Short mmCIF file of N, CA and C in Angstrom, two decimals:
data_model
loop_
_atom_site.label_atom_id
_atom_site.label_comp_id
_atom_site.label_asym_id
_atom_site.label_seq_id
_atom_site.Cartn_x
_atom_site.Cartn_y
_atom_site.Cartn_z
N MET A 1 12.26 -10.10 18.52
CA MET A 1 12.08 -11.10 17.46
C MET A 1 12.73 -10.61 16.18
N SER A 2 13.49 -11.43 15.55
CA SER A 2 14.13 -11.08 14.28
C SER A 2 13.14 -11.26 13.15
N THR A 3 13.11 -10.30 12.26
CA THR A 3 12.18 -10.39 11.13
C THR A 3 12.85 -10.91 9.88
N GLY A 4 14.11 -11.27 9.98
CA GLY A 4 14.79 -11.80 8.80
C GLY A 4 15.13 -10.71 7.82
N ARG A 5 15.00 -11.00 6.54
CA ARG A 5 15.36 -10.05 5.49
C ARG A 5 14.10 -9.37 4.97
N PRO A 6 13.71 -8.22 5.57
CA PRO A 6 12.44 -7.61 5.18
C PRO A 6 12.36 -7.21 3.72
N ASN A 7 13.47 -6.70 3.14
CA ASN A 7 13.42 -6.31 1.73
C ASN A 7 13.22 -7.52 0.83
N GLN A 8 13.89 -8.62 1.15
CA GLN A 8 13.72 -9.85 0.37
C GLN A 8 12.28 -10.36 0.48
N LYS A 9 11.71 -10.27 1.67
CA LYS A 9 10.33 -10.74 1.87
C LYS A 9 9.34 -9.88 1.09
N ARG A 10 9.57 -8.57 1.06
CA ARG A 10 8.70 -7.70 0.26
C ARG A 10 8.84 -8.03 -1.23
N ARG A 11 10.09 -8.29 -1.66
CA ARG A 11 10.31 -8.64 -3.07
C ARG A 11 9.64 -9.96 -3.42
N THR A 12 9.72 -10.95 -2.53
CA THR A 12 9.08 -12.24 -2.80
C THR A 12 7.57 -12.07 -2.93
N ARG A 13 6.99 -11.27 -2.06
CA ARG A 13 5.54 -11.03 -2.12
C ARG A 13 5.19 -10.34 -3.45
N LYS A 14 6.01 -9.36 -3.83
CA LYS A 14 5.79 -8.64 -5.09
C LYS A 14 5.99 -9.57 -6.28
N ASP A 15 6.97 -10.46 -6.21
CA ASP A 15 7.18 -11.43 -7.29
C ASP A 15 5.95 -12.32 -7.49
N LEU A 16 5.31 -12.71 -6.41
CA LEU A 16 4.11 -13.54 -6.51
C LEU A 16 2.97 -12.75 -7.18
N LEU A 17 2.81 -11.48 -6.81
CA LEU A 17 1.78 -10.65 -7.44
C LEU A 17 2.08 -10.45 -8.93
N ASP A 18 3.34 -10.20 -9.26
CA ASP A 18 3.72 -10.01 -10.67
C ASP A 18 3.50 -11.29 -11.48
N ALA A 19 3.83 -12.43 -10.89
CA ALA A 19 3.65 -13.71 -11.58
C ALA A 19 2.16 -13.96 -11.85
N ALA A 20 1.34 -13.68 -10.85
CA ALA A 20 -0.11 -13.86 -11.02
C ALA A 20 -0.63 -12.94 -12.13
N ALA A 21 -0.15 -11.72 -12.16
CA ALA A 21 -0.58 -10.77 -13.20
C ALA A 21 -0.21 -11.28 -14.59
N ARG A 22 1.01 -11.80 -14.72
CA ARG A 22 1.44 -12.33 -16.04
C ARG A 22 0.53 -13.47 -16.48
N LEU A 23 0.22 -14.38 -15.56
CA LEU A 23 -0.63 -15.52 -15.91
C LEU A 23 -2.06 -15.08 -16.22
N MET A 24 -2.56 -14.11 -15.47
CA MET A 24 -3.93 -13.62 -15.71
C MET A 24 -4.03 -12.91 -17.06
N LYS A 25 -2.95 -12.26 -17.49
CA LYS A 25 -2.96 -11.58 -18.79
C LYS A 25 -3.06 -12.57 -19.94
N GLN A 26 -2.79 -13.84 -19.66
CA GLN A 26 -2.94 -14.90 -20.67
C GLN A 26 -4.39 -15.39 -20.73
N GLY A 27 -5.26 -14.73 -19.96
CA GLY A 27 -6.67 -15.11 -19.95
C GLY A 27 -6.98 -16.30 -19.07
N ARG A 28 -6.14 -16.56 -18.10
CA ARG A 28 -6.31 -17.72 -17.23
C ARG A 28 -6.58 -17.28 -15.81
N ARG A 29 -7.18 -18.19 -15.05
CA ARG A 29 -7.29 -18.01 -13.61
C ARG A 29 -6.35 -19.04 -13.00
N PRO A 30 -5.12 -18.64 -12.72
CA PRO A 30 -4.10 -19.61 -12.28
C PRO A 30 -4.33 -20.10 -10.86
N SER A 31 -3.79 -21.26 -10.59
CA SER A 31 -3.79 -21.80 -9.22
C SER A 31 -2.61 -21.19 -8.47
N LEU A 32 -2.61 -21.32 -7.16
CA LEU A 32 -1.50 -20.81 -6.37
C LEU A 32 -0.21 -21.57 -6.71
N GLU A 33 -0.34 -22.84 -7.04
CA GLU A 33 0.82 -23.64 -7.43
C GLU A 33 1.43 -23.12 -8.73
N GLU A 34 0.58 -22.77 -9.71
CA GLU A 34 1.07 -22.23 -10.98
C GLU A 34 1.75 -20.87 -10.77
N ILE A 35 1.17 -20.07 -9.90
CA ILE A 35 1.75 -18.76 -9.61
C ILE A 35 3.11 -18.93 -8.94
N ALA A 36 3.19 -19.87 -8.00
CA ALA A 36 4.47 -20.12 -7.32
C ALA A 36 5.53 -20.54 -8.33
N GLU A 37 5.16 -21.42 -9.24
CA GLU A 37 6.11 -21.88 -10.26
C GLU A 37 6.56 -20.71 -11.14
N GLU A 38 5.61 -19.87 -11.55
CA GLU A 38 5.94 -18.71 -12.38
C GLU A 38 6.85 -17.73 -11.64
N ALA A 39 6.65 -17.60 -10.33
CA ALA A 39 7.47 -16.70 -9.51
C ALA A 39 8.78 -17.34 -9.08
N MET A 40 8.94 -18.62 -9.41
CA MET A 40 10.14 -19.38 -9.06
C MET A 40 10.36 -19.47 -7.54
N VAL A 41 9.24 -19.74 -6.84
CA VAL A 41 9.32 -20.02 -5.41
C VAL A 41 8.57 -21.32 -5.16
N SER A 42 8.78 -21.90 -4.00
CA SER A 42 8.10 -23.15 -3.70
C SER A 42 6.62 -22.89 -3.41
N ARG A 43 5.84 -23.94 -3.53
CA ARG A 43 4.41 -23.86 -3.21
C ARG A 43 4.23 -23.46 -1.75
N ALA A 44 5.06 -24.01 -0.86
CA ALA A 44 4.97 -23.69 0.57
C ALA A 44 5.24 -22.21 0.81
N THR A 45 6.20 -21.65 0.07
CA THR A 45 6.49 -20.22 0.22
C THR A 45 5.29 -19.39 -0.21
N ALA A 46 4.68 -19.74 -1.33
CA ALA A 46 3.51 -19.01 -1.81
C ALA A 46 2.40 -19.03 -0.77
N TYR A 47 2.18 -20.19 -0.14
CA TYR A 47 1.13 -20.30 0.87
C TYR A 47 1.47 -19.53 2.14
N ARG A 48 2.75 -19.31 2.42
CA ARG A 48 3.12 -18.50 3.58
C ARG A 48 2.73 -17.04 3.37
N TYR A 49 2.80 -16.58 2.12
CA TYR A 49 2.47 -15.18 1.83
C TYR A 49 0.98 -14.97 1.57
N PHE A 50 0.34 -15.95 0.97
CA PHE A 50 -1.08 -15.86 0.63
C PHE A 50 -1.75 -17.18 1.00
N PRO A 51 -2.74 -17.17 1.89
CA PRO A 51 -3.34 -18.42 2.35
C PRO A 51 -4.20 -19.12 1.29
N SER A 52 -4.56 -18.38 0.24
CA SER A 52 -5.38 -18.96 -0.83
C SER A 52 -5.13 -18.19 -2.11
N VAL A 53 -5.48 -18.80 -3.22
CA VAL A 53 -5.33 -18.12 -4.50
C VAL A 53 -6.24 -16.91 -4.56
N GLU A 54 -7.41 -16.99 -3.90
CA GLU A 54 -8.34 -15.86 -3.90
C GLU A 54 -7.71 -14.63 -3.23
N ALA A 55 -7.01 -14.86 -2.12
CA ALA A 55 -6.36 -13.75 -1.41
C ALA A 55 -5.32 -13.07 -2.29
N LEU A 56 -4.64 -13.85 -3.10
CA LEU A 56 -3.63 -13.30 -4.00
C LEU A 56 -4.30 -12.59 -5.18
N LEU A 57 -5.25 -13.25 -5.81
CA LEU A 57 -5.87 -12.71 -7.02
C LEU A 57 -6.65 -11.42 -6.76
N VAL A 58 -7.20 -11.27 -5.56
CA VAL A 58 -7.95 -10.05 -5.26
C VAL A 58 -7.02 -8.84 -5.20
N GLU A 59 -5.75 -9.09 -4.92
CA GLU A 59 -4.79 -7.99 -4.80
C GLU A 59 -4.11 -7.64 -6.13
N VAL A 60 -4.14 -8.53 -7.10
CA VAL A 60 -3.42 -8.29 -8.36
C VAL A 60 -3.88 -7.01 -9.06
N PRO A 61 -5.18 -6.77 -9.24
CA PRO A 61 -5.59 -5.53 -9.91
C PRO A 61 -5.14 -4.27 -9.16
N LEU A 62 -5.08 -4.35 -7.84
CA LEU A 62 -4.63 -3.21 -7.04
C LEU A 62 -3.15 -2.95 -7.29
N ASP A 63 -2.39 -4.02 -7.38
CA ASP A 63 -0.96 -3.89 -7.64
C ASP A 63 -0.73 -3.30 -9.03
N LEU A 64 -1.53 -3.72 -9.99
CA LEU A 64 -1.39 -3.19 -11.35
C LEU A 64 -1.81 -1.73 -11.45
N ALA A 65 -2.77 -1.32 -10.61
CA ALA A 65 -3.26 0.06 -10.65
C ALA A 65 -2.33 1.03 -9.95
N ALA A 66 -1.47 0.53 -9.09
CA ALA A 66 -0.56 1.39 -8.33
C ALA A 66 0.48 2.02 -9.26
N ILE A 67 0.79 3.27 -8.99
CA ILE A 67 1.77 4.01 -9.78
C ILE A 67 3.03 4.15 -8.94
N GLY A 68 4.17 3.98 -9.56
CA GLY A 68 5.45 4.15 -8.86
C GLY A 68 5.82 5.61 -8.71
N ALA A 69 6.78 5.88 -7.82
CA ALA A 69 7.20 7.26 -7.55
C ALA A 69 7.75 7.95 -8.79
N ASP A 70 8.53 7.25 -9.60
CA ASP A 70 9.10 7.86 -10.80
C ASP A 70 8.01 8.38 -11.72
N GLU A 71 7.00 7.58 -11.92
CA GLU A 71 5.89 7.98 -12.80
C GLU A 71 5.07 9.09 -12.16
N LEU A 72 4.79 8.98 -10.86
CA LEU A 72 3.95 9.95 -10.18
C LEU A 72 4.57 11.35 -10.16
N PHE A 73 5.89 11.41 -10.00
CA PHE A 73 6.56 12.71 -9.88
C PHE A 73 7.30 13.13 -11.15
N GLU A 74 7.08 12.41 -12.24
CA GLU A 74 7.73 12.78 -13.50
C GLU A 74 7.28 14.18 -13.91
N GLY A 75 8.24 15.04 -14.16
CA GLY A 75 7.94 16.40 -14.60
C GLY A 75 7.48 17.34 -13.49
N VAL A 76 7.44 16.88 -12.26
CA VAL A 76 7.03 17.72 -11.13
C VAL A 76 8.27 18.40 -10.57
N SER A 77 8.27 19.74 -10.59
CA SER A 77 9.47 20.46 -10.16
C SER A 77 9.39 20.97 -8.73
N THR A 78 8.19 21.06 -8.16
CA THR A 78 8.07 21.62 -6.82
C THR A 78 8.70 20.70 -5.77
N SER A 79 9.30 21.34 -4.77
CA SER A 79 9.82 20.57 -3.64
C SER A 79 8.91 20.75 -2.42
N ASP A 80 7.81 21.49 -2.59
CA ASP A 80 6.88 21.74 -1.49
C ASP A 80 6.29 20.42 -1.00
N PRO A 81 6.56 20.05 0.27
CA PRO A 81 6.10 18.74 0.74
C PRO A 81 4.58 18.60 0.72
N LEU A 82 3.85 19.67 1.02
CA LEU A 82 2.39 19.57 1.01
C LEU A 82 1.87 19.28 -0.39
N ALA A 83 2.37 19.99 -1.38
CA ALA A 83 1.93 19.77 -2.76
C ALA A 83 2.27 18.36 -3.23
N ARG A 84 3.44 17.88 -2.85
CA ARG A 84 3.88 16.55 -3.29
C ARG A 84 3.10 15.44 -2.57
N VAL A 85 2.86 15.61 -1.28
CA VAL A 85 2.08 14.60 -0.55
C VAL A 85 0.63 14.63 -1.04
N ALA A 86 0.11 15.82 -1.36
CA ALA A 86 -1.25 15.91 -1.92
C ALA A 86 -1.34 15.14 -3.23
N ARG A 87 -0.27 15.14 -4.02
CA ARG A 87 -0.24 14.39 -5.27
C ARG A 87 -0.35 12.88 -4.99
N VAL A 88 0.35 12.42 -3.97
CA VAL A 88 0.26 11.01 -3.56
C VAL A 88 -1.17 10.69 -3.12
N ASP A 89 -1.74 11.57 -2.30
CA ASP A 89 -3.10 11.36 -1.80
C ASP A 89 -4.11 11.32 -2.95
N ASP A 90 -3.95 12.23 -3.91
CA ASP A 90 -4.85 12.24 -5.08
C ASP A 90 -4.76 10.93 -5.86
N MET A 91 -3.53 10.43 -6.05
CA MET A 91 -3.35 9.18 -6.78
C MET A 91 -4.06 8.04 -6.05
N PHE A 92 -3.90 7.98 -4.73
CA PHE A 92 -4.56 6.92 -3.97
C PHE A 92 -6.08 7.07 -4.01
N ASP A 93 -6.58 8.31 -3.92
CA ASP A 93 -8.03 8.53 -4.01
C ASP A 93 -8.58 8.01 -5.33
N THR A 94 -7.88 8.30 -6.43
CA THR A 94 -8.32 7.84 -7.75
C THR A 94 -8.29 6.32 -7.83
N MET A 95 -7.19 5.73 -7.35
CA MET A 95 -7.05 4.27 -7.39
C MET A 95 -8.10 3.61 -6.50
N MET A 96 -8.35 4.18 -5.32
CA MET A 96 -9.32 3.58 -4.40
C MET A 96 -10.74 3.72 -4.93
N SER A 97 -11.04 4.83 -5.55
CA SER A 97 -12.37 5.02 -6.12
C SER A 97 -12.67 3.97 -7.20
N ALA A 98 -11.67 3.64 -7.99
CA ALA A 98 -11.84 2.67 -9.07
C ALA A 98 -11.80 1.22 -8.58
N ASN A 99 -11.28 0.99 -7.38
CA ASN A 99 -11.07 -0.39 -6.89
C ASN A 99 -11.58 -0.61 -5.47
N GLU A 100 -12.58 0.16 -5.05
CA GLU A 100 -13.00 0.10 -3.64
C GLU A 100 -13.41 -1.30 -3.19
N ALA A 101 -14.18 -2.00 -4.00
CA ALA A 101 -14.63 -3.33 -3.59
C ALA A 101 -13.44 -4.26 -3.36
N GLN A 102 -12.47 -4.24 -4.26
CA GLN A 102 -11.31 -5.12 -4.10
C GLN A 102 -10.44 -4.71 -2.93
N LEU A 103 -10.33 -3.41 -2.69
CA LEU A 103 -9.57 -2.95 -1.53
C LEU A 103 -10.21 -3.44 -0.23
N ARG A 104 -11.52 -3.37 -0.19
CA ARG A 104 -12.22 -3.83 1.02
C ARG A 104 -12.06 -5.35 1.19
N LEU A 105 -12.10 -6.09 0.10
CA LEU A 105 -11.88 -7.54 0.18
C LEU A 105 -10.47 -7.86 0.65
N MET A 106 -9.48 -7.11 0.16
CA MET A 106 -8.10 -7.32 0.58
C MET A 106 -7.96 -7.01 2.07
N LEU A 107 -8.56 -5.91 2.50
CA LEU A 107 -8.50 -5.53 3.91
C LEU A 107 -9.19 -6.58 4.78
N ALA A 108 -10.35 -7.04 4.34
CA ALA A 108 -11.08 -8.08 5.09
C ALA A 108 -10.25 -9.36 5.20
N SER A 109 -9.60 -9.73 4.11
CA SER A 109 -8.78 -10.94 4.12
C SER A 109 -7.63 -10.82 5.11
N SER A 110 -6.95 -9.67 5.12
CA SER A 110 -5.83 -9.51 6.05
C SER A 110 -6.31 -9.45 7.49
N LEU A 111 -7.46 -8.84 7.73
CA LEU A 111 -8.01 -8.79 9.09
C LEU A 111 -8.43 -10.18 9.58
N GLU A 112 -9.05 -10.96 8.70
CA GLU A 112 -9.44 -12.32 9.07
C GLU A 112 -8.23 -13.17 9.42
N ARG A 113 -7.18 -13.06 8.62
CA ARG A 113 -5.96 -13.83 8.89
C ARG A 113 -5.35 -13.42 10.23
N SER A 114 -5.38 -12.14 10.51
CA SER A 114 -4.83 -11.64 11.77
C SER A 114 -5.62 -12.16 12.96
N VAL A 115 -6.94 -12.13 12.87
CA VAL A 115 -7.80 -12.59 13.97
C VAL A 115 -7.63 -14.09 14.20
N ARG A 116 -7.48 -14.83 13.11
CA ARG A 116 -7.31 -16.29 13.24
C ARG A 116 -5.88 -16.69 13.59
N GLY A 117 -4.98 -15.71 13.63
CA GLY A 117 -3.59 -16.00 13.95
C GLY A 117 -2.87 -16.79 12.88
N GLU A 118 -3.30 -16.64 11.63
CA GLU A 118 -2.72 -17.43 10.54
C GLU A 118 -1.53 -16.75 9.87
N GLN A 119 -1.23 -15.53 10.26
CA GLN A 119 -0.17 -14.80 9.58
C GLN A 119 1.16 -14.98 10.29
N ASP A 120 2.17 -15.29 9.52
CA ASP A 120 3.54 -15.34 10.01
C ASP A 120 3.98 -13.89 10.26
N GLU A 121 4.30 -13.56 11.50
CA GLU A 121 4.62 -12.18 11.85
C GLU A 121 5.88 -11.66 11.17
N THR A 122 6.69 -12.55 10.63
CA THR A 122 7.91 -12.10 9.95
C THR A 122 7.65 -11.75 8.48
N LEU A 123 6.44 -12.01 7.99
CA LEU A 123 6.12 -11.73 6.58
C LEU A 123 5.18 -10.54 6.48
N PRO A 124 5.32 -9.74 5.42
CA PRO A 124 4.39 -8.62 5.25
C PRO A 124 2.99 -9.16 4.95
N MET A 125 1.99 -8.65 5.68
CA MET A 125 0.61 -9.09 5.46
C MET A 125 0.03 -8.47 4.20
N ARG A 126 0.48 -7.27 3.88
CA ARG A 126 0.00 -6.57 2.68
C ARG A 126 1.17 -5.88 2.01
N GLN A 127 0.98 -5.57 0.75
CA GLN A 127 2.00 -4.83 0.01
C GLN A 127 1.95 -3.38 0.48
N ASN A 128 3.07 -2.82 0.85
CA ASN A 128 3.13 -1.43 1.31
C ASN A 128 3.40 -0.54 0.11
N ARG A 129 2.35 -0.02 -0.47
CA ARG A 129 2.48 0.84 -1.64
C ARG A 129 2.61 2.30 -1.25
N ARG A 130 2.11 2.65 -0.07
CA ARG A 130 2.05 4.07 0.29
C ARG A 130 3.37 4.63 0.81
N SER A 131 4.09 3.88 1.62
CA SER A 131 5.31 4.43 2.24
C SER A 131 6.36 4.87 1.22
N PRO A 132 6.67 4.07 0.18
CA PRO A 132 7.65 4.55 -0.80
C PRO A 132 7.21 5.84 -1.50
N LEU A 133 5.91 5.99 -1.73
CA LEU A 133 5.42 7.20 -2.40
C LEU A 133 5.48 8.40 -1.46
N ILE A 134 5.13 8.19 -0.19
CA ILE A 134 5.21 9.28 0.79
C ILE A 134 6.66 9.71 0.95
N GLU A 135 7.55 8.75 1.04
CA GLU A 135 8.97 9.08 1.18
C GLU A 135 9.50 9.83 -0.04
N ALA A 136 9.07 9.43 -1.22
CA ALA A 136 9.48 10.14 -2.44
C ALA A 136 8.91 11.56 -2.47
N ALA A 137 7.70 11.72 -1.96
CA ALA A 137 7.09 13.05 -1.90
C ALA A 137 7.86 13.97 -0.97
N LEU A 138 8.30 13.45 0.15
CA LEU A 138 8.99 14.26 1.16
C LEU A 138 10.47 14.47 0.86
N ALA A 139 11.07 13.61 0.07
CA ALA A 139 12.52 13.60 -0.13
C ALA A 139 13.12 14.96 -0.50
N PRO A 140 12.55 15.73 -1.44
CA PRO A 140 13.18 17.01 -1.79
C PRO A 140 13.21 18.02 -0.63
N ALA A 141 12.34 17.85 0.36
CA ALA A 141 12.27 18.78 1.49
C ALA A 141 12.88 18.20 2.75
N ARG A 142 13.60 17.12 2.61
CA ARG A 142 14.14 16.41 3.79
C ARG A 142 14.91 17.33 4.73
N ALA A 143 15.66 18.26 4.19
CA ALA A 143 16.48 19.15 5.01
C ALA A 143 15.65 20.10 5.88
N GLU A 144 14.38 20.23 5.58
CA GLU A 144 13.50 21.12 6.37
C GLU A 144 13.08 20.50 7.70
N PHE A 145 13.39 19.21 7.89
CA PHE A 145 12.95 18.49 9.08
C PHE A 145 14.13 17.91 9.84
N LYS A 146 13.98 17.80 11.15
CA LYS A 146 14.94 17.04 11.94
C LYS A 146 14.77 15.58 11.55
N PRO A 147 15.84 14.79 11.54
CA PRO A 147 15.73 13.39 11.10
C PRO A 147 14.64 12.59 11.83
N ALA A 148 14.53 12.73 13.14
CA ALA A 148 13.52 11.97 13.90
C ALA A 148 12.11 12.41 13.52
N ASP A 149 11.93 13.73 13.31
CA ASP A 149 10.61 14.24 12.93
C ASP A 149 10.24 13.81 11.52
N TYR A 150 11.23 13.78 10.64
CA TYR A 150 11.01 13.33 9.26
C TYR A 150 10.53 11.88 9.25
N ALA A 151 11.18 11.04 10.04
CA ALA A 151 10.80 9.62 10.11
C ALA A 151 9.39 9.46 10.66
N LYS A 152 9.07 10.22 11.70
CA LYS A 152 7.71 10.14 12.28
C LYS A 152 6.68 10.66 11.30
N LEU A 153 7.00 11.74 10.60
CA LEU A 153 6.06 12.32 9.64
C LEU A 153 5.70 11.33 8.55
N SER A 154 6.69 10.68 7.97
CA SER A 154 6.39 9.75 6.87
C SER A 154 5.50 8.61 7.35
N LYS A 155 5.68 8.18 8.59
CA LYS A 155 4.81 7.12 9.14
C LYS A 155 3.42 7.66 9.46
N ALA A 156 3.36 8.86 10.06
CA ALA A 156 2.06 9.44 10.43
C ALA A 156 1.19 9.69 9.20
N LEU A 157 1.79 10.13 8.10
CA LEU A 157 1.02 10.38 6.88
C LEU A 157 0.37 9.11 6.36
N ALA A 158 1.01 7.97 6.61
CA ALA A 158 0.46 6.69 6.13
C ALA A 158 -0.87 6.35 6.80
N PHE A 159 -1.15 6.95 7.96
CA PHE A 159 -2.44 6.72 8.61
C PHE A 159 -3.59 7.33 7.80
N PHE A 160 -3.31 8.40 7.08
CA PHE A 160 -4.36 9.13 6.37
C PHE A 160 -4.46 8.75 4.90
N ILE A 161 -3.36 8.28 4.34
CA ILE A 161 -3.33 7.97 2.90
C ILE A 161 -3.47 6.46 2.74
N GLY A 162 -4.55 6.03 2.11
CA GLY A 162 -4.74 4.60 1.89
C GLY A 162 -6.11 4.11 2.30
N THR A 163 -6.26 2.81 2.24
CA THR A 163 -7.55 2.15 2.43
C THR A 163 -8.18 2.42 3.78
N GLU A 164 -7.38 2.40 4.84
CA GLU A 164 -7.95 2.56 6.17
C GLU A 164 -8.60 3.93 6.34
N GLY A 165 -7.96 4.97 5.78
CA GLY A 165 -8.56 6.30 5.83
C GLY A 165 -9.88 6.35 5.09
N LEU A 166 -9.97 5.64 3.97
CA LEU A 166 -11.21 5.56 3.20
C LEU A 166 -12.31 4.91 4.04
N VAL A 167 -11.98 3.83 4.73
CA VAL A 167 -12.97 3.12 5.54
C VAL A 167 -13.46 4.00 6.69
N VAL A 168 -12.54 4.68 7.36
CA VAL A 168 -12.94 5.57 8.46
C VAL A 168 -13.84 6.69 7.94
N ALA A 169 -13.44 7.31 6.84
CA ALA A 169 -14.23 8.42 6.28
C ALA A 169 -15.63 7.99 5.89
N LYS A 170 -15.73 6.86 5.19
CA LYS A 170 -17.04 6.43 4.67
C LYS A 170 -17.89 5.70 5.71
N ASP A 171 -17.28 4.76 6.41
CA ASP A 171 -18.06 3.89 7.29
C ASP A 171 -18.27 4.47 8.68
N VAL A 172 -17.25 5.12 9.21
CA VAL A 172 -17.35 5.62 10.58
C VAL A 172 -17.88 7.05 10.60
N LEU A 173 -17.25 7.93 9.83
CA LEU A 173 -17.64 9.34 9.84
C LEU A 173 -18.75 9.67 8.84
N GLN A 174 -19.00 8.78 7.90
CA GLN A 174 -20.03 8.94 6.87
C GLN A 174 -19.87 10.26 6.10
N LEU A 175 -18.64 10.52 5.68
CA LEU A 175 -18.33 11.73 4.92
C LEU A 175 -18.46 11.45 3.43
N ASP A 176 -18.81 12.48 2.67
CA ASP A 176 -18.78 12.33 1.22
C ASP A 176 -17.34 12.56 0.74
N ASP A 177 -17.11 12.36 -0.55
CA ASP A 177 -15.75 12.45 -1.08
C ASP A 177 -15.13 13.83 -0.89
N ALA A 178 -15.92 14.89 -1.11
CA ALA A 178 -15.39 16.25 -1.00
C ALA A 178 -14.99 16.56 0.45
N GLU A 179 -15.82 16.20 1.40
CA GLU A 179 -15.51 16.45 2.80
C GLU A 179 -14.33 15.61 3.27
N THR A 180 -14.26 14.38 2.78
CA THR A 180 -13.13 13.50 3.10
C THR A 180 -11.83 14.14 2.65
N ARG A 181 -11.81 14.63 1.43
CA ARG A 181 -10.60 15.25 0.89
C ARG A 181 -10.22 16.48 1.71
N LYS A 182 -11.20 17.30 2.08
CA LYS A 182 -10.93 18.50 2.86
C LYS A 182 -10.30 18.14 4.22
N VAL A 183 -10.87 17.16 4.89
CA VAL A 183 -10.37 16.77 6.22
C VAL A 183 -8.97 16.16 6.10
N LYS A 184 -8.78 15.31 5.10
CA LYS A 184 -7.45 14.70 4.92
C LYS A 184 -6.40 15.75 4.60
N ARG A 185 -6.71 16.71 3.74
CA ARG A 185 -5.74 17.75 3.40
C ARG A 185 -5.39 18.59 4.62
N TRP A 186 -6.39 18.86 5.45
CA TRP A 186 -6.13 19.62 6.68
C TRP A 186 -5.17 18.82 7.57
N ALA A 187 -5.43 17.53 7.74
CA ALA A 187 -4.58 16.69 8.59
C ALA A 187 -3.17 16.58 8.03
N ILE A 188 -3.05 16.40 6.73
CA ILE A 188 -1.73 16.31 6.09
C ILE A 188 -0.95 17.60 6.30
N ALA A 189 -1.61 18.74 6.07
CA ALA A 189 -0.94 20.03 6.26
C ALA A 189 -0.53 20.23 7.71
N ALA A 190 -1.40 19.85 8.65
CA ALA A 190 -1.09 20.00 10.07
C ALA A 190 0.10 19.13 10.48
N LEU A 191 0.16 17.91 9.96
CA LEU A 191 1.28 17.03 10.27
C LEU A 191 2.60 17.58 9.73
N ILE A 192 2.56 18.07 8.50
CA ILE A 192 3.78 18.61 7.90
C ILE A 192 4.26 19.83 8.68
N GLU A 193 3.33 20.72 9.02
CA GLU A 193 3.71 21.92 9.79
C GLU A 193 4.24 21.54 11.17
N ALA A 194 3.60 20.59 11.82
CA ALA A 194 4.07 20.14 13.15
C ALA A 194 5.46 19.55 13.06
N ALA A 195 5.73 18.78 12.02
CA ALA A 195 7.05 18.17 11.86
C ALA A 195 8.13 19.22 11.58
N LYS A 196 7.77 20.29 10.90
CA LYS A 196 8.73 21.35 10.63
C LYS A 196 9.12 22.09 11.92
N ARG A 197 8.16 22.20 12.85
CA ARG A 197 8.44 22.88 14.11
C ARG A 197 9.28 22.01 15.00
#
C-alpha cells in the first residue's frame, strides 16, 4: 500500500496543531472548521487528521511543551550516544510529568480510533516527536554503528522513550519514578551497546 507523501502529511498535521495553538492564544476555543481555515486546509482534510476538535485540542499543549532538537542539544558538546539519548529521555520525563493527563487522553483517543477503524492508514495517527530527537541524539555517533543497526537502534529506543513507556511503568509494572528511570536507563544503555556490537 502506498502511503503517499509522508513528510507532507506530517507537516499538514503539524500545521493544524500550530493553527489551533495560535487561535487558543487569542483566548478562544476554536472549532475544527476555524482551525482548518487558519491552517489553510479544507474542513474535510482537518477531519481526516482529527475526528473531533477535542482530539486536536487535547494535543495542542503537548505540542507546545515539546522541545526541538536544536534547543535540546544547544551547547551540548558530548557525542556520547548514551548521554545524549538520556537527555532526550529526561526531556520526555519532564514533559510527561507535567502533562500526564493530556498524554493519556491523547493515547486513549488514538486507541479508540484504531479499534473503531476510523483512522486512515495513510495518515499519521499521532505526532512523532520522539524519533527526530532520538535521531539527533545518535547523529554524532553514527559512525560507531553499522547502518542497519543504527536504523534499528533509533526505532528500538522509541519503545522506551515516550507515553507508552510511562503507561507500562506506572500501570503494568507499578514502578515509582526513580525505579522507572533506572530501568529505562538500563534498557537504553543495553540497546546502545548491543547496536555497537
